[in-house]
Short mmCIF file of C-alpha atoms in Angstrom, two decimals:
data_model
loop_
_atom_site.label_atom_id
_atom_site.label_comp_id
_atom_site.label_asym_id
_atom_site.label_seq_id
_atom_site.Cartn_x
_atom_site.Cartn_y
_atom_site.Cartn_z
CA MET A 1 -0.06 -0.10 -0.05
CA ARG A 2 2.76 2.66 0.77
CA GLU A 3 4.19 1.77 -3.06
CA ALA A 4 0.77 2.50 -3.98
CA LEU A 5 0.57 5.77 -2.33
CA ALA A 6 3.78 6.78 -3.65
CA GLY A 7 2.52 6.35 -7.13
CA LEU A 8 -0.30 8.75 -6.83
CA THR A 9 -0.14 10.70 -9.90
CA THR A 10 -0.64 14.46 -10.07
CA ARG A 11 -4.25 14.04 -10.55
CA GLY A 12 -4.41 11.93 -7.46
CA ARG A 13 -2.51 14.26 -5.14
CA SER A 14 -4.68 17.09 -6.24
CA PHE A 15 -7.93 15.29 -5.16
CA LEU A 16 -6.07 14.72 -1.62
CA ALA A 17 -5.42 18.31 -1.55
CA ALA A 18 -8.65 19.41 -2.14
CA ALA A 19 -9.88 16.81 0.29
CA ALA A 20 -7.86 18.31 2.69
CA ALA A 21 -9.11 22.06 1.81
CA ALA A 22 -12.66 20.75 2.12
CA LEU A 23 -12.17 19.59 5.31
CA VAL A 24 -10.51 22.27 6.79
CA SER A 25 -12.91 24.78 5.27
CA ALA A 26 -15.79 22.69 6.93
CA ILE A 27 -13.89 22.88 10.35
CA VAL A 28 -13.20 26.24 10.41
CA LEU A 29 -16.43 27.78 8.60
CA GLY A 30 -18.32 25.34 10.41
CA GLU A 31 -19.99 24.23 7.05
CA LYS A 32 -20.71 20.70 7.73
CA ASP A 33 -21.83 20.12 4.34
CA LEU A 34 -18.41 20.11 2.92
CA LEU A 35 -17.61 16.75 5.24
CA PRO A 36 -18.84 14.55 2.67
CA VAL A 37 -17.30 16.24 -0.30
CA ALA A 38 -14.10 15.88 1.54
CA LEU A 39 -14.56 12.38 2.24
CA LEU A 40 -15.29 11.70 -0.99
CA LEU A 41 -12.37 13.40 -2.69
CA ALA A 42 -10.14 11.58 -0.13
CA THR A 43 -11.81 8.23 -0.90
CA LEU A 44 -11.23 8.26 -4.68
CA PRO A 45 -7.30 8.32 -4.77
CA LEU A 46 -7.23 6.01 -1.67
CA LEU A 47 -9.63 3.32 -3.76
CA ALA A 48 -7.46 3.70 -6.73
CA ALA A 49 -4.21 3.17 -4.85
CA ALA A 50 -5.78 0.07 -2.98
CA ALA A 51 -6.95 -1.50 -6.15
CA ILE A 52 -3.57 -1.15 -7.68
CA SER A 53 -1.54 -2.67 -4.84
CA ARG A 54 -3.85 -5.60 -4.52
CA THR A 55 -3.56 -6.37 -8.16
CA ARG A 56 -1.03 -9.02 -8.92
CA TYR A 57 -0.70 -9.45 -12.61
CA ARG A 58 1.51 -12.25 -13.91
CA LEU A 59 2.59 -10.77 -17.16
CA THR A 60 5.17 -12.16 -19.43
CA CYS A 61 7.45 -9.99 -22.03
CA SER A 62 9.56 -11.07 -24.91
CA ARG A 63 11.06 -8.92 -27.49
CA VAL A 64 12.05 -9.70 -31.05
CA LEU A 65 14.60 -7.32 -33.14
CA ASP A 66 14.22 -7.78 -36.69
CA PRO A 67 16.76 -7.75 -38.24
CA ARG A 68 19.22 -8.47 -35.07
CA ARG A 69 21.76 -6.41 -37.56
CA ALA A 70 20.93 -3.31 -39.26
CA SER A 71 23.29 -1.35 -41.18
CA VAL A 72 23.95 2.25 -40.43
CA GLY A 73 20.89 4.58 -41.67
CA ALA A 74 18.61 1.48 -41.89
CA SER A 75 15.55 0.73 -39.46
CA ALA A 76 15.10 -2.22 -37.33
CA ARG A 77 11.78 -3.15 -35.76
CA VAL A 78 11.11 -3.76 -32.50
CA VAL A 79 7.94 -6.44 -31.52
CA LEU A 80 6.96 -6.60 -28.30
CA ARG A 81 4.77 -9.35 -27.08
CA LEU A 82 2.75 -9.72 -23.86
CA GLN A 83 0.67 -12.05 -22.06
CA ASN A 84 -1.43 -11.87 -19.22
CA LEU A 85 -0.91 -15.47 -16.95
CA SER A 86 -3.65 -14.61 -14.72
CA ARG A 87 -7.27 -14.76 -14.45
CA ILE A 88 -7.55 -11.15 -13.62
CA PRO A 89 -7.77 -8.60 -16.65
CA THR A 90 -5.19 -5.77 -16.69
CA GLY A 91 -6.19 -2.29 -16.80
CA THR A 92 -4.75 0.21 -19.38
CA MET A 93 -1.02 -0.15 -19.70
CA LEU A 94 1.82 2.30 -20.50
CA LEU A 95 4.76 0.69 -22.15
CA GLU A 96 8.27 2.18 -22.29
CA ASP A 97 11.21 0.41 -23.69
CA ARG A 98 14.80 2.09 -22.85
CA LEU A 99 16.95 3.04 -25.59
CA PRO A 100 20.23 4.36 -25.58
CA TYR A 101 20.25 7.76 -26.99
CA ALA A 102 21.86 6.81 -30.47
CA LEU A 103 18.55 4.98 -31.35
CA GLY A 104 16.39 8.00 -30.57
CA SER A 105 13.93 8.86 -27.82
CA ARG A 106 12.07 5.87 -25.83
CA PRO A 107 8.99 4.95 -27.29
CA ARG A 108 5.84 5.14 -25.26
CA LEU A 109 3.11 2.73 -26.16
CA VAL A 110 -0.62 2.40 -24.62
CA LEU A 111 -1.83 -1.10 -24.18
CA GLU A 112 -5.69 -1.19 -23.68
CA ARG A 113 -7.17 -3.92 -21.38
CA LEU A 114 -5.59 -7.22 -21.46
CA GLY A 115 -8.30 -10.19 -20.74
CA SER A 116 -7.35 -13.40 -18.82
CA TYR A 117 -4.63 -15.18 -20.41
CA GLN A 118 -4.80 -12.94 -23.27
CA THR A 119 -1.91 -11.86 -25.55
CA SER A 120 -1.04 -8.90 -27.40
CA THR A 121 1.64 -7.48 -29.79
CA VAL A 122 2.94 -3.95 -30.34
CA ALA A 123 5.98 -2.87 -32.20
CA TYR A 124 8.04 0.37 -32.95
CA THR A 125 10.87 0.87 -35.17
CA VAL A 126 14.49 2.21 -34.36
CA ARG A 127 17.27 3.75 -36.53
CA ALA A 128 20.96 4.45 -35.72
CA ASP A 129 23.19 6.83 -37.91
CA VAL A 130 26.27 5.31 -36.01
CA ARG A 131 27.32 1.96 -35.99
CA GLY A 132 28.13 0.05 -32.79
CA ARG A 133 26.14 -2.64 -30.37
CA TYR A 134 23.19 -1.01 -28.53
CA GLU A 135 21.31 -2.71 -25.60
CA VAL A 136 17.44 -2.45 -25.95
CA GLY A 137 15.44 -2.55 -22.84
CA PRO A 138 14.59 -3.13 -20.13
CA LEU A 139 10.81 -2.48 -20.70
CA VAL A 140 9.13 -0.59 -18.04
CA VAL A 141 5.14 -1.46 -17.65
CA ARG A 142 3.13 1.52 -16.10
CA LEU A 143 -0.14 0.18 -14.58
CA THR A 144 -3.04 2.96 -13.83
CA ASP A 145 -6.47 2.82 -12.73
CA PRO A 146 -9.44 4.12 -14.81
CA PHE A 147 -9.42 7.28 -13.44
CA GLY A 148 -5.80 8.21 -13.34
CA LEU A 149 -5.34 8.81 -10.00
CA CYS A 150 -2.31 6.22 -9.39
CA GLU A 151 0.38 4.60 -11.22
CA LEU A 152 2.79 1.61 -10.38
CA THR A 153 5.57 0.62 -12.46
CA ARG A 154 6.74 -2.90 -13.17
CA SER A 155 10.04 -3.54 -15.03
CA PHE A 156 10.98 -6.81 -17.00
CA PRO A 157 15.03 -7.12 -16.55
CA SER A 158 15.48 -8.87 -19.61
CA THR A 159 17.49 -6.83 -22.67
CA ASP A 160 18.16 -7.37 -26.18
CA ARG A 161 21.36 -6.22 -28.24
CA LEU A 162 20.79 -4.64 -31.73
CA THR A 163 23.90 -4.57 -33.70
CA VAL A 164 24.64 -1.70 -36.01
CA ILE A 165 27.03 -2.69 -38.74
CA PRO A 166 28.81 -0.54 -41.12
CA GLN A 167 26.94 0.57 -44.33
CA VAL A 168 27.45 -2.00 -47.19
CA THR A 169 27.65 -0.99 -50.83
CA ALA A 170 26.97 -3.57 -53.75
CA LEU A 171 29.58 -3.83 -55.66
CA PRO A 172 29.71 -4.96 -59.58
CA GLU A 173 31.29 -8.33 -60.42
CA ILE A 174 34.75 -8.06 -61.99
CA ARG A 175 37.43 -10.77 -62.77
CA LEU A 176 40.46 -10.53 -59.98
CA ALA A 177 43.11 -12.38 -61.66
CA GLY A 178 45.32 -14.59 -59.39
CA GLU A 179 42.66 -15.17 -56.59
CA TYR A 180 42.93 -18.81 -56.62
CA ALA A 181 45.02 -20.66 -53.94
CA GLY A 182 45.59 -24.57 -53.44
CA SER A 183 45.37 -26.96 -56.68
CA GLY A 184 44.09 -25.90 -59.93
CA GLU A 185 45.47 -23.01 -62.29
CA SER A 186 47.24 -21.20 -59.42
CA ARG A 187 49.16 -24.38 -58.27
CA ALA A 188 49.83 -24.81 -62.28
CA ARG A 189 51.43 -21.56 -62.72
CA SER A 190 53.61 -22.02 -59.83
CA VAL A 191 54.67 -25.44 -60.84
CA ALA A 192 55.96 -23.84 -64.23
CA VAL A 193 57.88 -21.41 -62.47
CA HIS A 194 59.27 -22.98 -59.41
CA GLY A 195 59.20 -26.89 -59.59
CA GLU A 196 56.85 -29.27 -58.26
CA ASP A 197 58.56 -29.48 -54.92
CA ASP A 198 58.34 -25.87 -54.13
CA ALA A 199 54.78 -25.59 -55.52
CA ALA A 200 53.65 -28.07 -53.06
CA THR A 201 54.95 -26.75 -49.71
CA ARG A 202 54.25 -24.10 -47.05
CA GLU A 203 55.46 -22.90 -43.57
CA TYR A 204 55.34 -26.13 -40.66
CA ARG A 205 52.23 -25.41 -38.37
CA HIS A 206 51.96 -27.03 -34.87
CA GLY A 207 50.46 -30.26 -35.10
CA ASP A 208 51.71 -31.01 -38.42
CA ASP A 209 53.22 -34.96 -39.16
CA LEU A 210 57.06 -34.51 -39.05
CA ARG A 211 56.95 -37.19 -41.85
CA ARG A 212 55.95 -34.20 -43.99
CA VAL A 213 58.93 -32.29 -43.33
CA HIS A 214 60.48 -31.27 -46.94
CA TRP A 215 63.94 -30.73 -46.16
CA ARG A 216 65.14 -29.31 -49.42
CA SER A 217 62.68 -26.33 -49.29
CA THR A 218 63.84 -26.03 -45.40
CA ALA A 219 67.28 -25.62 -46.08
CA ARG A 220 66.84 -22.80 -48.81
CA VAL A 221 64.34 -20.92 -46.98
CA GLY A 222 65.59 -21.28 -43.33
CA GLU A 223 62.44 -22.50 -41.81
CA LEU A 224 60.69 -25.86 -41.62
CA MET A 225 58.78 -26.24 -44.50
CA VAL A 226 56.41 -29.09 -44.89
CA ARG A 227 54.47 -30.93 -48.24
CA ARG A 228 51.01 -30.01 -48.70
CA GLU A 229 48.10 -32.22 -48.97
CA GLU A 230 45.98 -32.23 -52.10
CA GLN A 231 43.78 -29.16 -52.08
CA PRO A 232 40.63 -28.44 -53.97
CA TRP A 233 40.46 -25.30 -56.48
CA GLU A 234 39.42 -22.80 -53.93
CA SER A 235 39.78 -18.99 -53.69
CA LYS A 236 40.84 -17.26 -50.85
CA ALA A 237 41.18 -13.77 -49.70
CA THR A 238 42.48 -11.73 -46.67
CA ILE A 239 40.93 -8.38 -45.87
CA VAL A 240 43.45 -5.86 -44.03
CA VAL A 241 41.77 -3.08 -42.26
CA ASP A 242 44.11 -0.07 -41.14
CA THR A 243 42.98 1.02 -37.76
CA ARG A 244 45.96 3.25 -37.01
CA GLY A 245 44.70 6.53 -35.12
CA THR A 246 47.76 8.20 -37.21
CA ALA A 247 46.43 7.05 -40.27
CA HIS A 248 43.26 8.82 -40.74
CA ARG A 249 41.39 11.95 -40.31
CA GLY A 250 37.94 13.65 -39.70
CA GLU A 251 35.48 12.87 -37.17
CA GLY A 252 32.23 10.83 -36.56
CA PRO A 253 30.24 9.10 -39.28
CA THR A 254 31.85 11.41 -42.12
CA SER A 255 35.40 10.77 -41.23
CA SER A 256 38.02 8.84 -43.47
CA PHE A 257 38.13 5.73 -40.92
CA GLU A 258 34.26 5.18 -41.48
CA TRP A 259 34.91 5.12 -45.24
CA SER A 260 37.63 2.85 -44.51
CA VAL A 261 35.40 0.37 -42.18
CA SER A 262 32.50 0.52 -44.68
CA ALA A 263 34.55 -0.36 -47.61
CA ALA A 264 35.89 -3.47 -45.74
CA ALA A 265 32.63 -4.82 -44.86
CA SER A 266 31.41 -4.29 -48.49
CA VAL A 267 34.27 -6.27 -49.89
CA ALA A 268 34.30 -8.86 -47.19
CA LEU A 269 30.93 -9.53 -48.21
CA HIS A 270 30.98 -9.50 -51.59
CA LEU A 271 33.68 -11.82 -51.80
CA ARG A 272 32.02 -14.17 -49.40
CA HIS A 273 28.98 -14.30 -51.60
CA GLU A 274 31.37 -14.87 -54.44
CA GLY A 275 32.20 -18.00 -52.62
CA TYR A 276 35.88 -16.89 -51.06
CA LYS A 277 37.38 -18.33 -48.31
CA LEU A 278 37.60 -14.99 -46.18
CA ARG A 279 39.99 -14.03 -43.37
CA MET A 280 40.16 -10.28 -42.06
CA VAL A 281 42.88 -8.98 -40.11
CA THR A 282 43.81 -5.84 -38.48
CA ASP A 283 46.95 -4.02 -36.97
CA THR A 284 45.59 -3.96 -33.49
CA GLY A 285 45.28 -7.86 -33.28
CA ALA A 286 42.21 -9.01 -34.60
CA ASP A 287 42.21 -12.27 -36.79
CA ILE A 288 38.83 -13.26 -37.81
CA ASP A 289 38.19 -16.38 -40.09
CA ALA A 290 34.85 -16.04 -41.89
CA ASN A 291 34.59 -19.72 -42.86
CA GLU A 292 33.98 -21.06 -39.33
CA GLY A 293 30.53 -21.10 -37.53
CA ASP A 294 28.98 -17.92 -37.87
CA GLY A 295 32.13 -16.37 -39.00
CA GLU A 296 30.30 -13.76 -41.60
CA GLY A 297 28.22 -12.54 -38.45
CA ALA A 298 31.52 -12.65 -36.30
CA MET A 299 33.23 -10.43 -38.49
CA LEU A 300 30.25 -7.92 -39.05
CA ASP A 301 30.20 -7.77 -35.22
CA TYR A 302 33.63 -6.98 -35.03
CA LEU A 303 33.44 -4.16 -37.66
CA ALA A 304 30.35 -2.79 -35.62
CA ASP A 305 32.75 -2.15 -32.69
CA VAL A 306 36.08 -1.88 -34.18
CA LYS A 307 37.97 1.85 -33.09
CA LEU A 308 40.73 3.62 -34.07
CA GLY A 309 43.98 2.29 -32.16
CA PRO A 310 46.65 4.74 -30.84
CA ARG A 311 49.44 2.02 -30.96
CA GLY A 312 48.58 0.19 -34.32
CA ASP A 313 51.63 -1.42 -35.30
CA LEU A 314 52.28 -2.74 -39.06
CA THR A 315 55.10 -5.14 -38.13
CA ARG A 316 52.78 -7.04 -35.97
CA LEU A 317 50.11 -6.94 -39.03
CA MET A 318 52.62 -8.46 -41.30
CA GLU A 319 53.71 -11.15 -38.90
CA ARG A 320 50.18 -12.24 -38.34
CA ILE A 321 49.24 -12.12 -41.91
CA ARG A 322 52.25 -14.39 -42.89
CA ARG A 323 51.61 -16.89 -40.15
CA ARG A 324 48.43 -18.12 -41.74
CA SER A 325 48.67 -16.97 -45.27
CA ASP A 326 48.41 -19.63 -47.87
CA GLY A 327 48.26 -17.08 -51.07
CA GLY A 328 45.44 -16.04 -52.66
CA LEU A 329 44.02 -12.51 -52.78
CA VAL A 330 45.14 -9.81 -50.22
CA ILE A 331 42.90 -6.51 -50.36
CA ALA A 332 44.38 -3.59 -47.72
CA VAL A 333 42.00 -0.54 -46.83
CA LEU A 334 44.98 1.81 -45.78
CA GLY A 335 44.86 5.21 -44.56
CA LEU A 336 48.25 7.54 -44.65
CA ILE A 337 51.17 5.36 -45.07
CA THR A 338 54.63 6.38 -45.39
CA PRO A 339 57.33 5.11 -47.96
CA GLU A 340 58.95 2.96 -45.08
CA GLU A 341 55.70 1.63 -44.41
CA ALA A 342 54.90 0.73 -47.66
CA GLU A 343 58.21 -1.21 -48.17
CA LEU A 344 57.23 -3.15 -45.21
CA LEU A 345 53.95 -3.96 -46.58
CA ALA A 346 55.78 -4.93 -49.82
CA GLY A 347 56.58 -8.32 -48.00
CA LEU A 348 53.07 -9.36 -48.63
CA ARG A 349 53.48 -9.31 -52.32
CA ARG A 350 54.99 -12.93 -53.22
CA THR A 351 54.63 -15.02 -56.17
CA GLY A 352 51.05 -16.17 -56.53
CA SER A 353 49.49 -13.70 -54.48
CA ILE A 354 47.65 -10.50 -55.90
CA CYS A 355 47.87 -7.57 -53.59
CA VAL A 356 45.36 -4.44 -53.63
CA ALA A 357 45.41 -1.27 -51.56
CA PHE A 358 42.58 1.15 -51.54
CA LEU A 359 44.81 4.01 -50.34
CA LEU A 360 43.20 6.58 -48.47
CA ASP A 361 44.42 10.30 -48.79
CA SER A 362 42.64 10.63 -45.70
CA THR A 363 43.81 14.54 -45.62
CA THR A 364 41.16 15.53 -48.05
CA TRP A 365 38.81 14.89 -45.38
CA LEU A 366 40.09 18.16 -44.05
CA GLN A 367 40.34 21.70 -44.76
CA LEU A 368 43.88 22.60 -45.73
CA PRO A 369 45.57 25.46 -47.14
CA PRO A 370 47.10 25.27 -50.61
CA ALA A 371 50.56 24.65 -49.40
CA GLN A 372 49.81 21.93 -46.75
CA ARG A 373 47.46 20.30 -49.38
CA ALA A 374 49.99 20.13 -52.08
CA ALA A 375 52.70 18.69 -49.27
CA ALA A 376 50.00 15.86 -48.60
CA GLU A 377 49.72 15.18 -51.79
CA ARG A 378 53.00 14.58 -52.71
CA ALA A 379 53.59 12.23 -49.19
CA HIS A 380 50.30 10.28 -50.72
CA GLU A 381 51.71 9.77 -53.84
CA ALA A 382 55.21 8.73 -52.31
CA GLY A 383 53.55 5.95 -50.23
CA ALA A 384 51.49 4.89 -53.61
CA LEU A 385 54.59 4.84 -55.74
CA ALA A 386 56.37 2.55 -53.32
CA LEU A 387 53.62 0.10 -53.13
CA LEU A 388 53.36 0.06 -56.77
CA ARG A 389 56.89 -0.47 -57.40
CA ALA A 390 56.17 -3.52 -54.84
CA GLY A 391 54.26 -5.25 -57.15
CA TRP A 392 50.75 -3.99 -55.36
CA ARG A 393 47.60 -2.81 -57.17
CA VAL A 394 46.82 0.64 -55.57
CA VAL A 395 43.50 2.27 -55.88
CA GLY A 396 43.62 5.77 -54.75
CA VAL A 397 40.74 7.35 -52.49
CA SER A 398 39.72 10.76 -51.72
CA HIS A 399 37.39 12.39 -49.88
CA GLY A 400 33.69 11.64 -51.93
CA SER A 401 34.94 8.81 -53.69
CA ARG A 402 32.60 5.91 -54.11
CA LEU A 403 33.69 2.60 -53.48
CA ALA A 404 31.31 0.95 -56.40
CA ALA A 405 33.05 3.20 -59.19
CA LEU A 406 36.59 2.30 -57.56
CA TRP A 407 36.15 -1.63 -57.32
CA PRO A 408 36.70 -2.26 -60.77
CA GLN A 409 40.09 -0.62 -60.79
CA ALA A 410 40.70 -3.57 -58.37
CA ALA A 411 41.22 -5.66 -61.22
CA ARG A 412 44.13 -3.44 -62.87
CA GLY A 413 45.31 -1.15 -60.26
CA ASN A 414 45.07 2.91 -60.75
CA GLN A 415 46.43 3.72 -63.95
CA GLY A 416 47.44 7.05 -63.07
CA PHE A 417 49.71 6.03 -60.29
CA ALA A 418 51.18 3.32 -62.33
CA PHE A 419 52.23 5.88 -64.92
CA ARG A 420 53.98 8.18 -62.57
CA ALA A 421 55.62 5.10 -60.80
CA ALA A 422 56.91 4.31 -64.51
CA MET A 423 58.06 7.87 -64.91
CA ALA A 424 59.71 8.00 -61.53
CA GLU A 425 61.68 4.66 -62.29
CA THR A 426 62.71 6.02 -65.75
CA VAL A 427 64.01 8.87 -63.74
CA SER A 428 65.97 7.33 -61.32
CA THR A 429 67.60 4.83 -63.82
CA GLY A 430 68.64 7.53 -66.18
CA VAL A 431 66.71 5.97 -68.97
CA ASN A 432 65.03 8.27 -71.56
CA PRO A 433 61.27 7.24 -72.18
#
């Protein structure tokens, strides 16, 4: 009862105040006719509080998110299903689902009388413009009497999580030559160049049978090598995401980092749907295999949460990729890099591997004076040319670029960068073009 009295609404408290005023007036002025009025005004909110406090509704609630993963800018539908498990019909209920600020204001829904063992469903929509994982709930139910004099609050502790993934862009189908790894054409090309023994070996991994050690390759390479088993003809791809804080510019949803995360998600889903065995690696330690269990979902969940890392290290990134690399296609979404960092990344380019870099000139996300803009462009071109000399295909990205329009260049690289690399090589060797 004490909880019910504490739940009196403004209207209920006004009734009690009016009852007290009528009682004082009856005593002071001697107007006995005001006593029944005071009694009536006091009785109504007290009866409402008593009725609400004695009500023991047995309610169950379930929540369904459709979809559980939504892209940035897309809407998701939240369906609430309430069931009255008691024989006592409920009164009018006000439902309020708690939401984080990024998903908008809290929805307030009115549910009319719910009969004995009756079920009712209500729904609302949410939308997020910032990727991340957001908790939806708990649900708060406010019970009121028919006159609105008393209100009690009940809550369901259960919550659900909505994952807002980066915006995914549909990409055109292109032929990425050299993406095959294992047996088949790619293996035939390797055999023709290096011989059967070299084509059928790989780095030793923990658990490999020592009887498969290939001593000739081990002596030449300097580390333990084993013979490969026969492998099916398959396409493999590694997506590399640059999360270094020093490589990106801009803030919020329009920053260069958000462009790169969206590009990584778009390329990964496109290749996955094309039948690639996919792996995603970042410089902060993430290594996700999209081929195990719900690997695609794990990859999207990671991209929904990924943040800029102040201590990104390309050296560790190289080690992580090499540890499990079996050739195939490498697509890196990179921010600003120096020629020295480009030379470090050149180690990923090896026979049988095709390396494609979407190289962001993240300074174009800023307003710079002409002199600083020219210096930034020269630094961007220096990094791109270093990658080109190492055999990478480089696709330049600036503010406002659309991935769908850039994607076909992954099959051939940026011709402008390639021309400048050839000219720089000509100048450095002193040969007349």
